[in-house]
Amino acid sequence: MNLFMKIIIISDWHLGVDWGTELEMDSFAHLLQAFSQIKEENPDLILVSGDIFNETVPSQEIFFEVINFFSNLDLDNKIGITNNGKKLKYPIVCIEGNHEYRGKDFKSAVQLLEAMGFLKRLNLESISVFNEDEKINIFGIGSFPDKYFLDILNKWSPIPERGAYNILLMHQSFREFLPFESNDEIPSLSNLPKGFNVIVNGHLHWSYKTMLNDNEYFIMPGSTTTTQNKKIEADNPKGFFVLNTKTNEFLFKEINGTRPIFYLDLHFENSSINQVLGKIKSELDIIKQKKLFKKPLIRIRLKGDLEKGYFLKDLNLKDIEKDYPDFYISFSVKLNEKGLKESINTIQELQKQKRSLEDISRDVFFEQISQTNVSKDFDYKRLFEILYNDDLEKAKDFIFL
C-alpha cells in the first residue's frame, strides 16, 4: 500500500443531459472515458462534488444507463469504505448537487445509488478513511439555496482534525465567479471555514485552483460534459484532479475525446446582412478545416450594429445551419437595427420636449418609413392618419390601390 493516498476529484457528470437528442449519450461517453483514465491512475478514493444526475427525478431510461454504467465499473475499494456496515463496491464518496436536491420527505436519485452499494453520500456529516500512516477526513455539505448556505454551514460547523488530512465537499455559487454584481446572499470565498487542506466545490463547470490560506486550497474540477455552451467552458478542457495527499499536489487531467466546443464572439459595426453572413461563414470554414473526431458544438454570439436600412428579420440563420450539417450550431443575436436605435433615441428626445403621443408616433413613423425604399410618390402621411384612427381595412385598401 502507498504511504500516501491518491484521490480523484471529479464533479458535475450531469448524466442524462440532452436526453432525447443526438447528444443524449455524450454525458455517459465522457464519463466512461474519464473512468478509463482514472483506472490507470490506480486511485485509493474518488470524490464527487455533486450533480451526478442532470434531472432531479431521472426517467427510467436514464436511470437504466446510470445503473449499467456503475455495474460495469472496474475499480477496487482497496481502503474498505463502508456504508451502514457494508463494504461499498467502489471507493466513491459524493454529495448531492442542486440538480439532485429534493425535500427531506423524498429520496433522491443519489440515495438510490447509495442503497445499491455503489457509493457513499454525505450531507452535513463526515467520514474517515485510513491508509497505513494516514487519516483522511471527508466532510460533505450538499447543495442549498445561496441565501441559506452560510447559516447552514455555520450551524453545522465542521471542524478539521489536526494531524489528519481534511477535505470539505460542497456545491455552491460564489461571488468571485459570477459575471455580474451579486448581492450579499451569495457566499464569498472569504466566508469559507479555515483549516481544511482542500475545499472542493462543484456546480461551476470549469476547472479552477487557488490557495486560500497557507497550504489550504480551493479547487473546482468543473464538469465532465457540456450543459451550456459558454465561452469559459470552450476555453477550458473537461477533466478531473488527481490529488497526492502527502505532497498536497493537484494534477489536472483532461478527459480524452470529449466533444469539441467552439465559442465565436463576432462584433459588427454598420454591417449589411451579407457582411454578417459572410463573416459567420468564414469563421465556420476555419473550423471546418480542423481535423475533428466528433461533430462540434459551436455557439455564435453576434453583437454590434447593422447598417441603416438593414433589419434582423432578413438575417436567415437557418440557412447557416443547413449549410454546415457537420456542426451543432446555436446563436445569440444582440445586433442593433440602426432604425430601431435611432427611433428609441427620437422617442426619448420627443418625450423631453413634452410632445403629444400623436406627435411622437407620427415622427417615429415617418423616420422609419424614410429608411425604406418606399416610393417618394407614396402618401405615407395619409397612411399614418388612417392607421392612427385604427382603420385597418381602409389602410389595406390604401396600400394595395
Coordinates of C-alpha atoms in Angstrom, one line a residue:
M1 CA 0.0 0.0 0.0
N2 CA 1.2 3.5 -0.7
L3 CA 2.4 5.8 2.1
F4 CA 0.0 8.4 0.7
M5 CA -3.4 8.4 -0.8
K6 CA -4.1 9.1 -4.4
I7 CA -7.5 10.8 -4.6
I8 CA -9.5 11.6 -7.8
I9 CA -11.6 14.8 -7.5
I10 CA -14.4 15.0 -10.1
S11 CA -17.8 16.7 -10.4
D12 CA -20.9 17.5 -12.3
W13 CA -21.4 14.5 -14.5
H14 CA -25.0 15.6 -15.4
L15 CA -25.9 12.1 -16.6
G16 CA -28.9 12.3 -18.9
V17 CA -28.4 15.9 -20.2
D18 CA -29.8 16.4 -23.7
W19 CA -31.7 13.1 -23.4
G20 CA -33.9 12.6 -26.4
T21 CA -31.5 14.3 -28.8
E22 CA -28.5 13.3 -30.8
L23 CA -26.3 14.2 -27.9
E24 CA -28.1 12.1 -25.3
M25 CA -25.2 9.6 -24.7
D26 CA -22.5 12.3 -24.6
S27 CA -22.5 12.5 -20.7
F28 CA -22.1 8.8 -20.4
A29 CA -19.4 8.5 -23.1
H30 CA -17.4 11.3 -21.5
L31 CA -17.7 9.7 -18.1
L32 CA -16.8 6.3 -19.4
Q33 CA -13.6 7.7 -20.9
A34 CA -12.9 9.6 -17.7
F35 CA -13.1 6.4 -15.6
S36 CA -10.9 4.6 -18.1
Q37 CA -8.2 7.2 -17.4
I38 CA -9.0 7.1 -13.7
K39 CA -8.4 3.3 -13.7
E40 CA -4.9 3.9 -15.0
E41 CA -4.2 6.2 -12.0
N42 CA -5.0 3.3 -9.6
P43 CA -6.6 5.7 -7.1
D44 CA -7.5 4.9 -3.5
L45 CA -10.5 7.2 -3.3
I46 CA -12.9 9.1 -5.7
L47 CA -14.7 12.2 -4.5
V48 CA -17.6 13.6 -6.5
S49 CA -18.8 17.1 -5.6
G50 CA -22.4 16.9 -6.8
D51 CA -24.7 16.7 -9.9
I52 CA -24.2 13.1 -10.8
F53 CA -27.6 13.4 -12.5
N54 CA -28.9 16.2 -14.7
E55 CA -32.5 15.8 -13.6
T56 CA -34.0 15.6 -10.1
V57 CA -36.1 12.7 -11.0
P58 CA -34.5 10.9 -13.9
S59 CA -36.5 8.8 -16.3
Q60 CA -36.3 5.0 -16.2
E61 CA -34.3 5.1 -19.4
I62 CA -31.7 7.4 -17.9
F63 CA -31.6 5.5 -14.7
F64 CA -31.1 2.3 -16.6
E65 CA -28.0 3.8 -18.3
V66 CA -26.7 5.1 -14.9
I67 CA -27.0 1.7 -13.2
N68 CA -25.5 0.0 -16.3
F69 CA -22.5 2.4 -16.0
F70 CA -22.0 1.7 -12.3
S71 CA -22.5 -2.0 -12.6
N72 CA -19.6 -2.3 -15.1
L73 CA -17.0 -0.1 -13.4
D74 CA -13.7 -1.8 -13.0
L75 CA -12.4 -0.3 -9.7
D76 CA -11.4 -1.8 -6.4
N77 CA -12.4 -0.5 -2.9
K78 CA -8.9 -1.0 -1.6
I79 CA -9.4 1.1 1.6
G80 CA -12.6 -0.7 2.5
I81 CA -15.1 2.2 2.6
T82 CA -18.4 1.1 4.1
N83 CA -22.0 2.3 4.3
N84 CA -24.2 1.1 7.1
G85 CA -21.7 -1.6 7.9
K86 CA -21.4 -3.0 4.4
K87 CA -18.4 -2.6 2.2
L88 CA -19.1 -0.5 -0.9
K89 CA -18.4 -1.8 -4.3
Y90 CA -16.3 1.2 -5.2
P91 CA -14.4 3.8 -3.2
I92 CA -16.7 6.7 -4.2
V93 CA -17.8 9.4 -1.8
C94 CA -20.2 12.1 -3.0
I95 CA -22.5 14.9 -2.1
E96 CA -25.8 16.0 -3.9
G97 CA -25.9 18.9 -6.2
N98 CA -28.7 21.4 -6.9
H99 CA -29.9 19.1 -9.8
E100 CA -30.5 16.3 -7.3
Y101 CA -31.9 18.2 -4.4
R102 CA -35.3 17.0 -3.1
G103 CA -37.2 17.8 0.1
K104 CA -36.5 15.9 3.2
D105 CA -39.6 13.7 2.8
F106 CA -38.3 12.4 -0.6
K107 CA -35.5 10.1 -1.6
S108 CA -33.0 11.4 -4.2
A109 CA -31.6 9.6 -7.1
V110 CA -28.2 9.6 -5.4
Q111 CA -29.7 7.9 -2.3
L112 CA -30.9 5.1 -4.6
L113 CA -27.3 4.6 -5.9
E114 CA -26.1 4.6 -2.3
A115 CA -28.7 1.9 -1.4
M116 CA -27.3 -0.2 -4.3
G117 CA -23.9 -0.1 -2.7
F118 CA -22.2 2.0 -5.4
L119 CA -21.2 5.0 -3.3
K120 CA -21.3 6.8 0.0
R121 CA -23.3 10.0 0.2
L122 CA -22.6 12.8 2.7
N123 CA -24.8 15.6 3.8
L124 CA -23.8 17.7 6.8
E125 CA -21.7 14.8 8.0
S126 CA -18.2 13.3 7.6
I127 CA -16.4 10.0 7.3
S128 CA -12.8 9.0 7.9
V129 CA -10.7 6.7 5.8
F130 CA -7.2 5.3 6.6
N131 CA -4.0 4.3 4.8
E132 CA -1.1 2.8 6.6
D133 CA 0.2 6.0 8.1
E134 CA -2.5 8.5 7.1
K135 CA -6.0 9.5 8.1
I136 CA -8.3 11.3 5.7
N137 CA -11.4 13.1 7.0
I138 CA -14.0 13.9 4.3
F139 CA -16.7 16.4 5.2
G140 CA -19.7 16.9 2.9
I141 CA -22.5 19.5 2.6
G142 CA -24.9 19.1 -0.2
S143 CA -26.3 22.0 -2.3
F144 CA -28.5 24.6 -0.6
P145 CA -30.1 27.8 -1.8
D146 CA -27.5 30.6 -1.6
K147 CA -29.3 32.7 0.9
Y148 CA -29.3 29.8 3.4
F149 CA -26.0 28.2 2.7
L150 CA -23.8 30.1 5.1
D151 CA -26.2 29.8 8.0
I152 CA -26.4 26.1 7.5
L153 CA -22.6 25.8 7.1
N154 CA -22.0 27.8 10.3
K155 CA -24.6 25.8 12.3
W156 CA -23.0 22.6 11.2
S157 CA -19.6 24.0 11.8
P158 CA -17.3 21.3 10.5
I159 CA -14.0 21.2 12.4
P160 CA -10.9 19.9 10.7
E161 CA -8.8 17.5 12.7
R162 CA -5.2 18.4 13.5
G163 CA -2.8 15.8 12.2
A164 CA -5.2 14.4 9.6
Y165 CA -5.8 15.4 6.0
N166 CA -9.1 17.2 5.9
I167 CA -11.3 17.7 2.8
L168 CA -14.6 19.6 2.5
L169 CA -17.0 18.9 -0.3
M170 CA -19.6 21.5 -1.4
H171 CA -21.7 22.5 -4.4
Q172 CA -22.4 26.3 -4.4
S173 CA -22.1 29.6 -6.3
F174 CA -19.6 32.1 -5.2
R175 CA -19.4 35.8 -5.8
E176 CA -15.9 35.7 -7.2
F177 CA -17.1 33.6 -10.2
L178 CA -20.3 35.4 -11.1
P179 CA -20.3 37.6 -14.2
F180 CA -22.5 40.3 -12.6
E181 CA -22.5 42.2 -9.3
S182 CA -24.0 39.9 -6.8
N183 CA -25.8 40.6 -3.5
D184 CA -24.7 39.6 0.0
E185 CA -26.8 36.4 -0.2
I186 CA -24.2 34.8 -2.5
P187 CA -21.4 33.4 -0.4
S188 CA -17.8 34.5 -0.9
L189 CA -14.6 32.5 -0.7
S190 CA -13.7 34.7 2.3
N191 CA -16.7 33.1 4.1
L192 CA -15.3 29.6 3.9
P193 CA -14.0 27.8 7.1
K194 CA -10.3 27.6 7.7
G195 CA -8.1 24.7 8.4
F196 CA -9.0 22.4 5.6
N197 CA -6.3 21.1 3.4
V198 CA -8.6 21.4 0.4
I199 CA -12.2 22.6 -0.1
V200 CA -13.7 21.1 -3.3
N201 CA -16.6 22.9 -5.0
G202 CA -18.9 21.6 -7.7
H203 CA -21.7 23.5 -9.6
L204 CA -19.4 25.6 -11.7
H205 CA -18.4 23.9 -14.9
W206 CA -14.8 24.9 -15.4
S207 CA -11.7 23.8 -13.6
Y208 CA -10.0 26.2 -11.1
K209 CA -7.5 26.1 -8.3
T210 CA -6.3 28.7 -5.8
M211 CA -4.7 28.9 -2.4
L212 CA -7.0 30.4 0.3
N213 CA -4.5 30.3 3.1
D214 CA -1.1 28.8 3.8
N215 CA -1.2 25.4 2.1
E216 CA -5.1 25.4 2.1
Y217 CA -6.6 25.1 -1.4
F218 CA -9.9 25.7 -3.0
I219 CA -10.5 23.8 -6.2
M220 CA -13.2 23.2 -8.8
P221 CA -12.8 20.2 -11.1
G222 CA -15.5 21.5 -13.4
S223 CA -18.0 19.3 -15.3
T224 CA -17.3 16.2 -17.4
T225 CA -19.8 17.2 -20.1
T226 CA -21.2 20.4 -21.6
T227 CA -24.7 21.5 -20.5
Q228 CA -24.5 25.2 -21.6
N229 CA -22.1 26.3 -24.3
K230 CA -20.3 29.2 -22.6
K231 CA -17.0 30.8 -23.5
I232 CA -15.4 29.8 -20.3
E233 CA -16.2 26.2 -21.0
A234 CA -15.0 26.4 -24.6
D235 CA -11.7 27.8 -23.3
N236 CA -11.2 25.2 -20.6
P237 CA -11.0 21.4 -21.1
K238 CA -13.1 18.9 -19.3
G239 CA -11.3 16.8 -16.7
F240 CA -10.6 15.9 -13.1
F241 CA -7.9 16.5 -10.5
V242 CA -5.5 13.8 -9.1
L243 CA -4.5 14.7 -5.5
N244 CA -1.4 13.4 -3.8
T245 CA -2.2 13.8 -0.1
K246 CA 1.4 13.6 1.0
T247 CA 2.7 16.4 -1.2
N248 CA -0.7 18.3 -1.4
E249 CA -0.2 18.5 -5.2
F250 CA -3.1 18.7 -7.6
L251 CA -2.6 17.5 -11.2
F252 CA -5.4 18.3 -13.6
K253 CA -6.1 15.5 -16.2
E254 CA -8.0 16.3 -19.3
I255 CA -10.6 13.8 -20.4
N256 CA -9.7 12.5 -23.9
G257 CA -12.2 12.5 -26.7
T258 CA -14.9 14.9 -25.3
R259 CA -17.0 16.7 -27.9
P260 CA -15.2 19.8 -29.2
I261 CA -16.7 23.2 -28.2
F262 CA -16.2 26.5 -30.0
Y263 CA -17.4 29.9 -29.0
L264 CA -17.4 32.6 -31.6
D265 CA -17.8 36.2 -30.4
L266 CA -18.4 38.3 -33.5
H267 CA -18.7 42.1 -33.4
F268 CA -20.1 44.2 -36.3
E269 CA -20.2 47.9 -37.0
N270 CA -22.6 49.3 -39.6
S271 CA -22.7 46.0 -41.4
S272 CA -25.0 44.7 -44.0
I273 CA -26.8 41.4 -43.8
N274 CA -24.4 39.9 -46.4
Q275 CA -21.4 41.1 -44.4
V276 CA -22.7 39.4 -41.2
L277 CA -23.5 36.1 -43.0
G278 CA -20.1 36.3 -44.8
K279 CA -18.2 36.7 -41.5
I280 CA -20.1 33.8 -39.9
K281 CA -19.3 31.5 -42.8
S282 CA -15.6 32.4 -42.9
E283 CA -15.2 31.6 -39.2
L284 CA -17.1 28.3 -39.7
D285 CA -14.9 27.4 -42.7
I286 CA -11.8 27.8 -40.5
I287 CA -13.3 25.3 -38.0
K288 CA -14.2 23.1 -40.9
Q289 CA -10.6 22.7 -41.8
K290 CA -9.7 21.3 -38.4
K291 CA -9.5 17.5 -38.1
L292 CA -12.2 17.0 -35.6
F293 CA -13.1 13.5 -34.4
K294 CA -16.7 14.5 -33.3
K295 CA -19.3 16.8 -34.5
P296 CA -18.5 20.0 -32.6
L297 CA -20.8 22.3 -30.6
I298 CA -20.5 25.9 -31.9
R299 CA -22.0 28.9 -30.1
I300 CA -22.0 32.1 -32.2
R301 CA -22.7 35.4 -30.5
L302 CA -23.5 38.3 -32.8
K303 CA -23.1 41.8 -31.4
G304 CA -22.9 45.4 -32.7
D305 CA -24.9 47.4 -35.3
L306 CA -26.5 46.7 -38.6
E307 CA -26.1 49.3 -41.4
K308 CA -29.0 51.7 -41.7
G309 CA -31.8 50.2 -43.8
Y310 CA -31.0 46.5 -42.8
F311 CA -33.2 44.6 -40.5
L312 CA -32.9 41.5 -38.3
K313 CA -35.9 39.8 -40.0
D314 CA -33.7 39.5 -43.1
L315 CA -31.0 37.6 -41.2
N316 CA -31.7 34.0 -42.1
L317 CA -29.5 32.0 -39.7
K318 CA -31.4 28.7 -40.5
D319 CA -29.6 28.6 -43.8
I320 CA -26.3 28.7 -42.0
E321 CA -27.3 25.6 -40.0
K322 CA -28.3 23.8 -43.2
D323 CA -25.0 24.7 -45.0
Y324 CA -23.0 23.2 -42.1
P325 CA -24.7 19.9 -41.2
D326 CA -21.5 18.6 -39.5
F327 CA -21.8 21.2 -36.8
Y328 CA -24.2 21.7 -33.9
I329 CA -24.7 25.5 -34.1
S330 CA -26.6 27.8 -31.8
F331 CA -26.8 31.6 -32.0
S332 CA -27.1 34.5 -29.6
V333 CA -28.1 37.6 -31.6
K334 CA -27.6 41.0 -30.0
L335 CA -27.4 43.1 -33.1
N336 CA -29.0 46.5 -33.2
E337 CA -31.0 47.9 -36.0
K338 CA -30.0 51.4 -36.7
G339 CA -33.6 52.5 -37.3
L340 CA -34.8 51.0 -34.1
K341 CA -31.9 52.5 -32.1
E342 CA -32.5 55.9 -33.7
S343 CA -36.2 55.7 -33.1
I344 CA -35.7 55.0 -29.4
N345 CA -33.4 58.0 -29.2
T346 CA -36.0 60.1 -31.1
I347 CA -38.8 59.0 -28.6
Q348 CA -36.6 59.9 -25.7
E349 CA -35.9 63.3 -27.1
L350 CA -39.5 63.9 -28.0
Q351 CA -40.6 62.9 -24.5
K352 CA -38.2 65.5 -23.1
Q353 CA -40.0 68.1 -25.3
K354 CA -43.4 67.1 -23.8
R355 CA -44.7 66.3 -27.3
S356 CA -48.1 64.6 -27.5
L357 CA -48.4 60.8 -28.1
E358 CA -49.7 61.5 -31.6
D359 CA -46.8 63.8 -32.5
I360 CA -44.3 61.3 -31.2
S361 CA -45.9 58.4 -33.1
R362 CA -46.0 60.5 -36.3
D363 CA -42.4 61.5 -36.1
V364 CA -41.2 57.9 -35.4
F365 CA -43.4 56.5 -38.2
F366 CA -42.0 59.0 -40.7
E367 CA -38.5 58.3 -39.6
Q368 CA -38.9 54.5 -40.1
I369 CA -40.6 55.0 -43.5
S370 CA -37.8 57.2 -44.7
Q371 CA -35.3 54.4 -44.2
T372 CA -37.2 52.1 -46.5
N373 CA -37.3 52.0 -50.3
V374 CA -40.9 53.3 -50.4
S375 CA -41.7 55.5 -53.5
K376 CA -41.5 59.2 -52.9
D377 CA -44.9 59.5 -54.5
F378 CA -46.4 57.3 -51.8
D379 CA -48.6 59.3 -49.4
Y380 CA -47.3 57.8 -46.2
K381 CA -48.6 60.8 -44.2
R382 CA -52.2 59.8 -45.2
L383 CA -51.4 56.2 -44.3
F384 CA -50.4 57.3 -40.8
E385 CA -53.7 59.1 -40.3
I386 CA -55.6 56.0 -41.3
L387 CA -53.6 53.7 -39.0
Y388 CA -53.8 56.2 -36.1
N389 CA -57.6 56.1 -36.4
D390 CA -57.4 52.3 -36.2
D391 CA -59.0 51.7 -39.6
L392 CA -57.0 48.6 -40.7
E393 CA -59.3 47.7 -43.6
K394 CA -59.0 51.1 -45.1
A395 CA -55.3 51.0 -44.6
K396 CA -55.1 47.7 -46.6
D397 CA -57.1 49.2 -49.4
F398 CA -54.9 52.3 -49.4
I399 CA -51.7 50.2 -49.6
F400 CA -52.9 47.9 -52.4
L401 CA -54.5 50.5 -54.6

